[in-house]
Amino acid sequence: MAEATVSAPGRALLLMELRAVPELVGFAAALPSLTLFAPKSKDVQPVMVIPGFITSDRSTLALRTFLTLMGYPTYGWDLGRNYGPIPGVEDGLITRLKEISEKHGQKVSIIGWSLGGIYARQLAKMHPELTRQVITLGSPFTGDPRHTNAWRLYQMASGHKVDDRDRHMGGAISKAPDVPTTAIYSRTDGICAWQNCMEEDAPHTENIEVKGSHCGLGHNLSAVYAIADRLAQKDGGWKPFKPSGLKKLIFPDAFGK
């Protein structure tokens, strides 16, 4: 899609972000069934979950609870609220990743929500030897960084210009890591232009579309199911997501695969 056709989501979609609340209620109600039927891994790996902009580990509690119930040693980023790359954040992320990997003697799967997904990708670029795979949730790592409804707030909170984002850890934001990388996105995202949340085609990258809000992606039932499916793969045996049977009905792009 041409860059000129991409823009920040309009007011209608922004107002629809209120869906995140009923989405959380639905997730809580479905959690027992989801835990029972979601794909499970016999090769359990540690998982690190990085929250989105202005949020903290509390925002990822629902997702981390699910992953813990599925048997994964699951960790937050433990760096407070995410105000962007303020002093200490980049070093803190690297230290956290190393600590988790050393504790379990394994590579870590990193999940990042929105800005947290950008951190996840950059961490994987810097330390692919410690990273098993990356999963992003509505993370705008391509295109014009002004095609979000949060870029002005980001500049105020972080003290950094969005045009300088490639000058931080890991280099160019748009370049995918060299590890398996999954981008989960929604066309009804009210915060970020969905087109900017998609990976370019490569043997180790994929995009999974779900229906829902940006602020609810961390507890979106389709997104969480897809995360479970991705984590259930064997190390070194990564393949693109291909839902079968009735599962195709909850993934809008499944029939095109």
PDB file of N, CA, C and O in Angstrom, residues 9 21 31 47 66 68 82 87 94 100 112 186 191 209 214 238 245 248-249 251:
ATOM      1  N   PRO A   9      -5.102   6.580  12.674  1.00  0.00           N
ATOM      2  CA  PRO A   9      -6.529   6.244  12.747  1.00  0.00           C
ATOM      3  C   PRO A   9      -7.379   7.471  13.089  1.00  0.00           C
ATOM      4  O   PRO A   9      -6.956   8.342  13.862  1.00  0.00           O
ATOM      5  N   VAL A  21     -12.210  -2.572  27.269  1.00  0.00           N
ATOM      6  CA  VAL A  21     -12.783  -2.981  28.561  1.00  0.00           C
ATOM      7  C   VAL A  21     -13.638  -4.232  28.412  1.00  0.00           C
ATOM      8  O   VAL A  21     -13.399  -5.236  29.104  1.00  0.00           O
ATOM      9  N   LEU A  31     -11.043 -17.467  29.923  1.00  0.00           N
ATOM     10  CA  LEU A  31      -9.711 -17.943  30.296  1.00  0.00           C
ATOM     11  C   LEU A  31      -9.655 -19.438  30.609  1.00  0.00           C
ATOM     12  O   LEU A  31      -8.749 -20.133  30.119  1.00  0.00           O
ATOM     13  N   VAL A  47       9.419 -16.651  28.874  1.00  0.00           N
ATOM     14  CA  VAL A  47       8.795 -15.604  28.067  1.00  0.00           C
ATOM     15  C   VAL A  47       8.919 -14.272  28.799  1.00  0.00           C
ATOM     16  O   VAL A  47       8.663 -14.186  29.995  1.00  0.00           O
ATOM     17  N   PHE A  66      -2.226 -15.893  31.723  1.00  0.00           N
ATOM     18  CA  PHE A  66      -2.525 -16.972  30.777  1.00  0.00           C
ATOM     19  C   PHE A  66      -1.275 -17.790  30.469  1.00  0.00           C
ATOM     20  O   PHE A  66      -1.303 -19.036  30.504  1.00  0.00           O
ATOM     21  N   THR A  68       1.432 -18.132  32.181  1.00  0.00           N
ATOM     22  CA  THR A  68       1.852 -18.882  33.373  1.00  0.00           C
ATOM     23  C   THR A  68       0.996 -20.129  33.542  1.00  0.00           C
ATOM     24  O   THR A  68       1.515 -21.221  33.844  1.00  0.00           O
ATOM     25  N   ASN A  82       6.368   2.575  30.895  1.00  0.00           N
ATOM     26  CA  ASN A  82       7.125   2.706  29.657  1.00  0.00           C
ATOM     27  C   ASN A  82       6.939   4.122  29.099  1.00  0.00           C
ATOM     28  O   ASN A  82       5.963   4.406  28.414  1.00  0.00           O
ATOM     29  N   PRO A  87      16.645   7.525  30.058  1.00  0.00           N
ATOM     30  CA  PRO A  87      17.875   6.937  30.601  1.00  0.00           C
ATOM     31  C   PRO A  87      17.622   5.706  31.469  1.00  0.00           C
ATOM     32  O   PRO A  87      16.738   5.697  32.323  1.00  0.00           O
ATOM     33  N   ILE A  94      18.285  -4.932  28.329  1.00  0.00           N
ATOM     34  CA  ILE A  94      19.334  -5.902  28.025  1.00  0.00           C
ATOM     35  C   ILE A  94      19.671  -6.734  29.259  1.00  0.00           C
ATOM     36  O   ILE A  94      19.803  -7.970  29.176  1.00  0.00           O
ATOM     37  N   ILE A 100      17.024 -13.436  32.572  1.00  0.00           N
ATOM     38  CA  ILE A 100      16.027 -14.481  32.345  1.00  0.00           C
ATOM     39  C   ILE A 100      16.650 -15.656  31.603  1.00  0.00           C
ATOM     40  O   ILE A 100      16.435 -16.828  31.948  1.00  0.00           O
ATOM     41  N   GLY A 112       6.048  -8.156  22.808  1.00  0.00           N
ATOM     42  CA  GLY A 112       5.970  -6.727  23.078  1.00  0.00           C
ATOM     43  C   GLY A 112       4.701  -6.123  22.529  1.00  0.00           C
ATOM     44  O   GLY A 112       4.296  -6.414  21.396  1.00  0.00           O
ATOM     45  N   SER A 186      -4.387  -5.293  14.033  1.00  0.00           N
ATOM     46  CA  SER A 186      -5.825  -5.179  13.798  1.00  0.00           C
ATOM     47  C   SER A 186      -6.087  -4.009  12.862  1.00  0.00           C
ATOM     48  O   SER A 186      -5.554  -2.915  13.061  1.00  0.00           O
ATOM     49  N   ILE A 191      -5.139   3.421  17.581  1.00  0.00           N
ATOM     50  CA  ILE A 191      -3.949   4.163  18.006  1.00  0.00           C
ATOM     51  C   ILE A 191      -2.912   4.233  16.886  1.00  0.00           C
ATOM     52  O   ILE A 191      -2.394   5.313  16.586  1.00  0.00           O
ATOM     53  N   GLU A 209      -3.575 -11.168  11.339  1.00  0.00           N
ATOM     54  CA  GLU A 209      -4.606 -10.169  11.588  1.00  0.00           C
ATOM     55  C   GLU A 209      -5.638 -10.697  12.581  1.00  0.00           C
ATOM     56  O   GLU A 209      -6.070 -11.843  12.487  1.00  0.00           O
ATOM     57  N   HIS A 214      -6.613  -1.641  19.743  1.00  0.00           N
ATOM     58  CA  HIS A 214      -5.187  -1.602  20.062  1.00  0.00           C
ATOM     59  C   HIS A 214      -4.961  -1.848  21.554  1.00  0.00           C
ATOM     60  O   HIS A 214      -4.105  -2.647  21.946  1.00  0.00           O
ATOM     61  N   TRP A 238      10.300 -23.450  13.507  1.00  0.00           N
ATOM     62  CA  TRP A 238       9.301 -22.413  13.275  1.00  0.00           C
ATOM     63  C   TRP A 238       8.691 -22.496  11.886  1.00  0.00           C
ATOM     64  O   TRP A 238       9.387 -22.671  10.896  1.00  0.00           O
ATOM     65  N   GLY A 245      -9.567 -25.577   9.978  1.00  0.00           N
ATOM     66  CA  GLY A 245     -10.948 -25.817  10.374  1.00  0.00           C
ATOM     67  C   GLY A 245     -11.680 -24.549  10.792  1.00  0.00           C
ATOM     68  O   GLY A 245     -11.536 -23.478  10.191  1.00  0.00           O
ATOM     69  N   LYS A 248     -10.198 -20.896  11.358  1.00  0.00           N
ATOM     70  CA  LYS A 248     -10.040 -19.901  10.306  1.00  0.00           C
ATOM     71  C   LYS A 248     -11.061 -18.777  10.425  1.00  0.00           C
ATOM     72  O   LYS A 248     -10.816 -17.653   9.967  1.00  0.00           O
ATOM     73  N   LEU A 249     -12.192 -19.060  11.035  1.00  0.00           N
ATOM     74  CA  LEU A 249     -13.264 -18.076  11.119  1.00  0.00           C
ATOM     75  C   LEU A 249     -12.921 -16.893  12.012  1.00  0.00           C
ATOM     76  O   LEU A 249     -13.511 -15.822  11.901  1.00  0.00           O
ATOM     77  N   PHE A 251      -9.782 -15.610  12.317  1.00  0.00           N
ATOM     78  CA  PHE A 251      -8.609 -14.895  11.809  1.00  0.00           C
ATOM     79  C   PHE A 251      -8.934 -14.387  10.413  1.00  0.00           C
ATOM     80  O   PHE A 251      -9.018 -15.168   9.462  1.00  0.00           O
TER      81      PHE A 251
END
